[in-house]
mmCIF file of C-alpha atoms in Angstrom:
data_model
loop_
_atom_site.group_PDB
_atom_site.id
_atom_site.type_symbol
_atom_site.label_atom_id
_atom_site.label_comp_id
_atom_site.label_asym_id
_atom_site.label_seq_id
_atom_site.Cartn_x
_atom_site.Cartn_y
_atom_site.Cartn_z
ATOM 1 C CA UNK G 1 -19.037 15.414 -4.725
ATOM 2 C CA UNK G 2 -18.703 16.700 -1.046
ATOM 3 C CA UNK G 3 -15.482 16.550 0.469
ATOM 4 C CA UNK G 4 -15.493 13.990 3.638
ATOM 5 C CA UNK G 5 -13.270 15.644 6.515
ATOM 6 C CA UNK G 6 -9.825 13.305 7.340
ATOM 7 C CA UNK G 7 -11.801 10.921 10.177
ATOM 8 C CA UNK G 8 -14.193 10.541 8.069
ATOM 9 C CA UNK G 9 -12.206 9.142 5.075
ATOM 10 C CA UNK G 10 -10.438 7.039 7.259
ATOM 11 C CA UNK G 11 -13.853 5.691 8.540
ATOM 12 C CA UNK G 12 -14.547 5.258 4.998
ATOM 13 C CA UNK G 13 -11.478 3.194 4.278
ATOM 14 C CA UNK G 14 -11.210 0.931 6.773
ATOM 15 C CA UNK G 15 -15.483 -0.649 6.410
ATOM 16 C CA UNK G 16 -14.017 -1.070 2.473
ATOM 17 C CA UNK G 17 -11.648 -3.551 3.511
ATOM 18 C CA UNK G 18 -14.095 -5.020 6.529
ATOM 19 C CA UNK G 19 -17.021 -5.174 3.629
ATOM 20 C CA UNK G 20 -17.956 -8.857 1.757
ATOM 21 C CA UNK G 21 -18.025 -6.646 -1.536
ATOM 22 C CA UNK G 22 -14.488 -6.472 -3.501
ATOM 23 C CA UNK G 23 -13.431 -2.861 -4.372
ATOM 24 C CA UNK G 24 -11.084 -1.547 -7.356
ATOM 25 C CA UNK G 25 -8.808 1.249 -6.016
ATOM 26 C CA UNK G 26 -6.676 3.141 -9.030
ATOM 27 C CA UNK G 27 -3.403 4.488 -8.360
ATOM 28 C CA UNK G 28 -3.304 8.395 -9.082
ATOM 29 C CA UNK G 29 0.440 10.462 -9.567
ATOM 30 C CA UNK G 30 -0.957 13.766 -9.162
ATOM 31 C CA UNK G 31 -4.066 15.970 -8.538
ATOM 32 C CA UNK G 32 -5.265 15.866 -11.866
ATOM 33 C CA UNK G 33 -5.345 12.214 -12.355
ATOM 34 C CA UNK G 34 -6.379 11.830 -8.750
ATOM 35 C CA UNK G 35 -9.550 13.717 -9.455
ATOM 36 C CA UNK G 36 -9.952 12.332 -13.000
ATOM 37 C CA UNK G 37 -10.185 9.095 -11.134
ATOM 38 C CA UNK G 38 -11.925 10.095 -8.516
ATOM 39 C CA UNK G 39 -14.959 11.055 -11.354
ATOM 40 C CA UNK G 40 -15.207 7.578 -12.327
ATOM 41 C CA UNK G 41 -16.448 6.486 -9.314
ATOM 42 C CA UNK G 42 -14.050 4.695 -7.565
ATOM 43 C CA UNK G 43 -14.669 4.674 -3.982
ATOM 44 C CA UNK G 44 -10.568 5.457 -3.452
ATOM 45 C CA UNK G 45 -7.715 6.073 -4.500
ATOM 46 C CA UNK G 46 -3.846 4.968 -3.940
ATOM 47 C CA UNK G 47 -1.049 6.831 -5.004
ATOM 48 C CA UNK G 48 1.806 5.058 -6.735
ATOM 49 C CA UNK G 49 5.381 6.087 -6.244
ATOM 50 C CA UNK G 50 6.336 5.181 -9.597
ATOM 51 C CA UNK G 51 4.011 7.844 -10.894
ATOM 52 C CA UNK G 52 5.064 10.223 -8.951
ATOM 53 C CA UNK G 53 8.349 9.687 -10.020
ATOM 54 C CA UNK G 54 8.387 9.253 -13.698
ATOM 55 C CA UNK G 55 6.061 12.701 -13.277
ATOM 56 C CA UNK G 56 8.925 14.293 -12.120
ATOM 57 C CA UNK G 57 11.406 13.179 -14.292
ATOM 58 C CA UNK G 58 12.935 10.923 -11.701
ATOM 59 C CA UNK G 59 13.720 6.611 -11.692
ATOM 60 C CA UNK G 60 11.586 4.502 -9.688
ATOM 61 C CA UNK G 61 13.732 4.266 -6.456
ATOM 62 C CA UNK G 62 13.148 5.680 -3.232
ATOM 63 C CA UNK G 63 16.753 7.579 -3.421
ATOM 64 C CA UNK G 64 15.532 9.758 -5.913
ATOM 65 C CA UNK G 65 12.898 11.133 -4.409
ATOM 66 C CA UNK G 66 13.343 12.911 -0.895
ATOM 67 C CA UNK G 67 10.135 12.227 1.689
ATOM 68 C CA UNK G 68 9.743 15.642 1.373
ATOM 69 C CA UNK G 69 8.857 15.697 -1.941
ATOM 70 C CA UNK G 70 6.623 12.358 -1.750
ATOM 71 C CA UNK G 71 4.501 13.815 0.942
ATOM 72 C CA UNK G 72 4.250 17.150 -1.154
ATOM 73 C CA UNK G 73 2.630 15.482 -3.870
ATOM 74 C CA UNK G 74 0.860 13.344 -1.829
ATOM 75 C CA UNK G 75 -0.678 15.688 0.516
ATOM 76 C CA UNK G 76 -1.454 17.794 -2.934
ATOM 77 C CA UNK G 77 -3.366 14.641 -3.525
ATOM 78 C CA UNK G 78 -5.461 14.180 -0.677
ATOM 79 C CA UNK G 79 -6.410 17.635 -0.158
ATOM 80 C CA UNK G 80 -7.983 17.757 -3.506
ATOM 81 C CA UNK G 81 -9.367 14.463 -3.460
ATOM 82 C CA UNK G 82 -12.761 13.670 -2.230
ATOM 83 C CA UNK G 83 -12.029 10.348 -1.713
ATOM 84 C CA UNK G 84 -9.969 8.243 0.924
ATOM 85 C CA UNK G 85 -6.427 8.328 -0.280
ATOM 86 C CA UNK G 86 -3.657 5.675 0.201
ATOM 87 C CA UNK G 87 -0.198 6.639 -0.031
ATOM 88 C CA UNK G 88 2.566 4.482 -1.767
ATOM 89 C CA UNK G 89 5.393 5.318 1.078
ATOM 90 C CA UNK G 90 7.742 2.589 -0.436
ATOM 91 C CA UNK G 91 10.008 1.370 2.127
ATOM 92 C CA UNK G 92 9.539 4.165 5.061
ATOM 93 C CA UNK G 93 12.196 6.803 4.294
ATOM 94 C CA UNK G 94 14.461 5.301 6.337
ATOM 95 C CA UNK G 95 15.698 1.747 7.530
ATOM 96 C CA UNK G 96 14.827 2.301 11.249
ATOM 97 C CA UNK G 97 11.434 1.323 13.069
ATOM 98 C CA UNK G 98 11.726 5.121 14.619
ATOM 99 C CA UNK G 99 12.299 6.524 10.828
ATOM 100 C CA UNK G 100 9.289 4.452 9.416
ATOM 101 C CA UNK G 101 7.139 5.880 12.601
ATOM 102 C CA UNK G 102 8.283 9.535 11.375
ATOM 103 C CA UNK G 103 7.347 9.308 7.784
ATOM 104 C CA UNK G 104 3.924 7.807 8.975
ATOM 105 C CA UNK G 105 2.493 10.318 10.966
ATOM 106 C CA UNK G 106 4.233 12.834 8.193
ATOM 107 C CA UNK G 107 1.818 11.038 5.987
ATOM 108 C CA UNK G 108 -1.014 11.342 8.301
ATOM 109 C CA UNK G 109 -0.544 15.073 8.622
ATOM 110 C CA UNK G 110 -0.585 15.184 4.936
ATOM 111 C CA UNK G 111 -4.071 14.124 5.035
ATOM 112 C CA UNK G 112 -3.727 10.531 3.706
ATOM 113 C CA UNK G 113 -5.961 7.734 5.619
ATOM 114 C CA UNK G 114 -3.874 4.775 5.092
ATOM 115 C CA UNK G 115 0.104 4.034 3.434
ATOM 116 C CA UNK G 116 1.792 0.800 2.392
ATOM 117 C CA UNK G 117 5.599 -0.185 3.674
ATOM 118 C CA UNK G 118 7.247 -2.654 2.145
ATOM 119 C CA UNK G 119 10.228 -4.615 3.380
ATOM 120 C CA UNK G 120 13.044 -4.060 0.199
ATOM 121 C CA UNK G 121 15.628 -2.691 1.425
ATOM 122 C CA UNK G 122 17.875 -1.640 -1.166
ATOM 123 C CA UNK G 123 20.905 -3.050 0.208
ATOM 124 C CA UNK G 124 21.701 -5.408 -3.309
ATOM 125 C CA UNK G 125 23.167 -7.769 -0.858
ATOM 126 C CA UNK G 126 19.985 -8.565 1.342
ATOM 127 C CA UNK G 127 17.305 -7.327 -0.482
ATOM 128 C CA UNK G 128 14.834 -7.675 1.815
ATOM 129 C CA UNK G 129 15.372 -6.355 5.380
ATOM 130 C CA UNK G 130 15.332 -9.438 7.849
ATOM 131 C CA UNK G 131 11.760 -10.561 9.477
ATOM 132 C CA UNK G 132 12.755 -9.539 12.905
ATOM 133 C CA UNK G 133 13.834 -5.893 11.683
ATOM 134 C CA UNK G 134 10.584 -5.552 9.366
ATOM 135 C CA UNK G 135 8.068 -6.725 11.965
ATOM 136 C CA UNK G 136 9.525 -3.520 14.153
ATOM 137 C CA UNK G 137 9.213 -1.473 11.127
ATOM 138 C CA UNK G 138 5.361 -2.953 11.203
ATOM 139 C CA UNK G 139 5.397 -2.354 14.597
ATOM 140 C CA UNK G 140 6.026 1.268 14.656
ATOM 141 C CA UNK G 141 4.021 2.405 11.708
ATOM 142 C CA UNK G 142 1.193 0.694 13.342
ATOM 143 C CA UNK G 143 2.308 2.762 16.919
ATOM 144 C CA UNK G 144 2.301 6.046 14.656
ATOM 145 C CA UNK G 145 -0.849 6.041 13.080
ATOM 146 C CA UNK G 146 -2.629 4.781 16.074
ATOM 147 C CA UNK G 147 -0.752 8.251 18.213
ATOM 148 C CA UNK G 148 -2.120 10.357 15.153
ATOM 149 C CA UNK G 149 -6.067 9.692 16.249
ATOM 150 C CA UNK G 150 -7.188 9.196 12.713
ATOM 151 C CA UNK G 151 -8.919 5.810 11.495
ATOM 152 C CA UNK G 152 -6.053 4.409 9.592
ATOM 153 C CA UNK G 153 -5.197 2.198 6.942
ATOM 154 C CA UNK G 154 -1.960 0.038 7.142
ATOM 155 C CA UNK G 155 -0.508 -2.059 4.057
ATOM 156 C CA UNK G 156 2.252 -4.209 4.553
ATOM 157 C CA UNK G 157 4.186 -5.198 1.519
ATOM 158 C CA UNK G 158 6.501 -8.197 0.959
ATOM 159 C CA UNK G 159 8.604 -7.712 -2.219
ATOM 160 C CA UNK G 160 9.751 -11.947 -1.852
ATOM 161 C CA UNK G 161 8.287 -12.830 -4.935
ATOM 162 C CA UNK G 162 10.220 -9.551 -6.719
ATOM 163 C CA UNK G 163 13.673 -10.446 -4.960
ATOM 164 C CA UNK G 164 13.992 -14.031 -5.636
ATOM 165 C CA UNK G 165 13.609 -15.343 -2.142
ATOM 166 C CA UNK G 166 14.441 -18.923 -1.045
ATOM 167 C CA UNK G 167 10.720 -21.017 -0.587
ATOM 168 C CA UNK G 168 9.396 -17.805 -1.795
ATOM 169 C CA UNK G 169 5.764 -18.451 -0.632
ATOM 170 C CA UNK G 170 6.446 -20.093 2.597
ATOM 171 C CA UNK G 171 8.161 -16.969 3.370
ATOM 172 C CA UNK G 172 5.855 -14.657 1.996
ATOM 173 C CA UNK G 173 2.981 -16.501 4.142
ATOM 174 C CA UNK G 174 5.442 -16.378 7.322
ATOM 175 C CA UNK G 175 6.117 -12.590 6.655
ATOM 176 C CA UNK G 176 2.968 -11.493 5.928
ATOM 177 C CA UNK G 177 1.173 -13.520 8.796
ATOM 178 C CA UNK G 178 3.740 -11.697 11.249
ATOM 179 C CA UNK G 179 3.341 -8.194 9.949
ATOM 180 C CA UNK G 180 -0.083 -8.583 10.336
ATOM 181 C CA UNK G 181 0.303 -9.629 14.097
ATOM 182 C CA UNK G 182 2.407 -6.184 14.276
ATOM 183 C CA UNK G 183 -0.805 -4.070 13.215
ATOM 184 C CA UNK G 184 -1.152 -4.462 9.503
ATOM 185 C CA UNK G 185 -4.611 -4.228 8.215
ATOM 186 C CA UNK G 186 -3.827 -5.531 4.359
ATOM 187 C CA UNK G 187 -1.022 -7.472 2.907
ATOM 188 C CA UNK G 188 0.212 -6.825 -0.286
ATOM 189 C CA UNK G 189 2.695 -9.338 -2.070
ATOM 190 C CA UNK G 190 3.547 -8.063 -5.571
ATOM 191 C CA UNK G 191 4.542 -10.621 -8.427
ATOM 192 C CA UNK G 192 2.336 -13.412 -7.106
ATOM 193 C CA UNK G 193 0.089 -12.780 -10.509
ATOM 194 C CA UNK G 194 -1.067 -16.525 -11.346
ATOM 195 C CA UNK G 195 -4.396 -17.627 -9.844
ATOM 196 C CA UNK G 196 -3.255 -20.585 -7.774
ATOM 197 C CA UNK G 197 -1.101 -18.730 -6.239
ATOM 198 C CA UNK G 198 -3.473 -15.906 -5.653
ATOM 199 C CA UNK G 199 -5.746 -17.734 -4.092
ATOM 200 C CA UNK G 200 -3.589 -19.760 -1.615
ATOM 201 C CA UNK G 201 -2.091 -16.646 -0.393
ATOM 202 C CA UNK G 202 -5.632 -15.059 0.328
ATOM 203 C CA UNK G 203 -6.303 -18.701 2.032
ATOM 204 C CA UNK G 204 -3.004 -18.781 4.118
ATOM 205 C CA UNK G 205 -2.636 -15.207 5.144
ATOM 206 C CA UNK G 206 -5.082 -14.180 8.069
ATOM 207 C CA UNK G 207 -5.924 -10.296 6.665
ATOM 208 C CA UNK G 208 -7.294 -9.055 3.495
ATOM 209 C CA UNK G 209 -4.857 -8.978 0.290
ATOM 210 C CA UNK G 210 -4.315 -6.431 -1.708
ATOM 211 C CA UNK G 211 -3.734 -7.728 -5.983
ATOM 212 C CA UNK G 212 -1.972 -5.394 -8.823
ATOM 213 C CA UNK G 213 -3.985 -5.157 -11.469
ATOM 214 C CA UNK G 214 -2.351 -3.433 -15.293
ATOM 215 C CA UNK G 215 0.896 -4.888 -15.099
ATOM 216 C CA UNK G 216 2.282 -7.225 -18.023
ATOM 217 C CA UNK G 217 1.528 -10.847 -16.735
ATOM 218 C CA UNK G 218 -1.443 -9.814 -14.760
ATOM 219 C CA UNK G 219 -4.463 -10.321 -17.249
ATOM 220 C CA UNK G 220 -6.628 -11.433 -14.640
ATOM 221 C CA UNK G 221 -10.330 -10.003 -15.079
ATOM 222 C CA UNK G 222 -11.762 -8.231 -11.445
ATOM 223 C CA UNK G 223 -14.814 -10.746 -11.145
ATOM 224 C CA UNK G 224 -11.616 -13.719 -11.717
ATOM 225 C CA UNK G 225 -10.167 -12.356 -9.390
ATOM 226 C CA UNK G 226 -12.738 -11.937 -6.758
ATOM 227 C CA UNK G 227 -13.311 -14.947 -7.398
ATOM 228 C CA UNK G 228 -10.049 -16.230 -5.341
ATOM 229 C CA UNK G 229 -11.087 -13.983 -2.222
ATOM 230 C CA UNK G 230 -9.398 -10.772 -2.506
ATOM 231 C CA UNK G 231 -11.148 -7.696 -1.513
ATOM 232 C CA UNK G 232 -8.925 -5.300 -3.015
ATOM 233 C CA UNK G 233 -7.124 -4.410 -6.105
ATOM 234 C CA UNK G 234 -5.189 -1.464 -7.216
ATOM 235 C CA UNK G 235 -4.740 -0.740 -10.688
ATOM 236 C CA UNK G 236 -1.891 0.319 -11.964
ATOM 237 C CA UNK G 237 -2.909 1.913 -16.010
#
């Protein structure tokens, strides 16, 4: 399987999620699973930060794994991968809009063709980092990848559902609607799992949705969930 060069992949990536068709995109940790999965013939592949992680011996928080070492693994990742690759970039590497704009075009450099940002903070009391603060954050990864040249991919995630929010899906709709007016290509709202839900977030939000697939209380088939209007779906085992 040739090799596409970095425009190319990003080319690539972006008619995936402009396509009717639905696509299935595994999450890889390093560059053997990455080109395991890239054998099956998946037409891309995400990397997950919790892989990465665990693969290093490390907890599932952004703390415990420097950018640095992220965008090690995940530029390992792209470079051997044939496919497009999506990064996992968890919250930005930093709280500011300017930090999130950094760790972007880091990523870009690193050879990856799109990235998800989510807006958890980690502050235990305000989870999430207020609208006004993560639209900027939106804002500026969108600024950064558009600088960079390269046809890029740009996932914004709301953790609401994971954080116990207040009218969790009026606010997921309002957030997600709003990063997408910031330059989000894909939403991604994790721990919306049941199909009624599903399906009036992919009605309600004005981009194409990205659904976790693998989890425990996600048993939700591909064609069922194509069915509700998603385009994407990253698996997660």
């Amino acid at each position: 399987m040739a090799i596409m060069s970095q425009i190319q992949r990003g080319l690539r990536f972006q008619q995936l999620h402009t396509a009717e068709a639905i696509f299935l995109m595994p999450n890889a940790w390093d560059v053997g699973s990455a080109l395991m999965l890239a054998s099956c013939g998946f037409p891309a592949i995400a990397t997950t930060s919790a892989g990465v992680a665990f693969s290093l011996g490390f907890p599932d928080q952004e703390a415990a794994v420097s950018r640095e070492t992220m965008l090690d693994r995940v530029g390992s990742i792209a470079a051997a991968s044939p496919l497009p690759v999506s990064a996992d970039l968890q919250s930005g590497y930093g709280a500011s809009p300017e930090e999130v704009g950094e760790t972007i075009a880091a990523a870009i450099r690193a050879g990856v063709v799109g990235a998800n940002i989510e807006d958890y903070s980690g502050n235990p009391a305000q989870a999430l980092f207020d609208r006004e603060h993560a639209v900027a954050r939106v804002r500026a990864a969108r600024r950064a990848a558009d600088a960079s040249g390269v046809p890029f991919v740009l996932t914004a995630r709301s953790d609401v559902y994971l954080t116990g929010a207040s009218n969790v899906f009026a606010e997921a709709v309002e957030r997600c609607n709003a990063y997408r007016e910031a330059g989000a290509d894909c939403l991604f709202v994790p721990g919306a799992s049941d199909p009624k839900t599903i399906e009036a977030l992919v009605r309600e939000i004005n981009a194409p949705l990205t659904v976790v697939m693998g989890l425990t209380g996600s048993p939700l088939t591909v064609p069922q969930l194509g069915s509700l209007g998603s385009p994407r779906f990253q698996c997660n085992k």
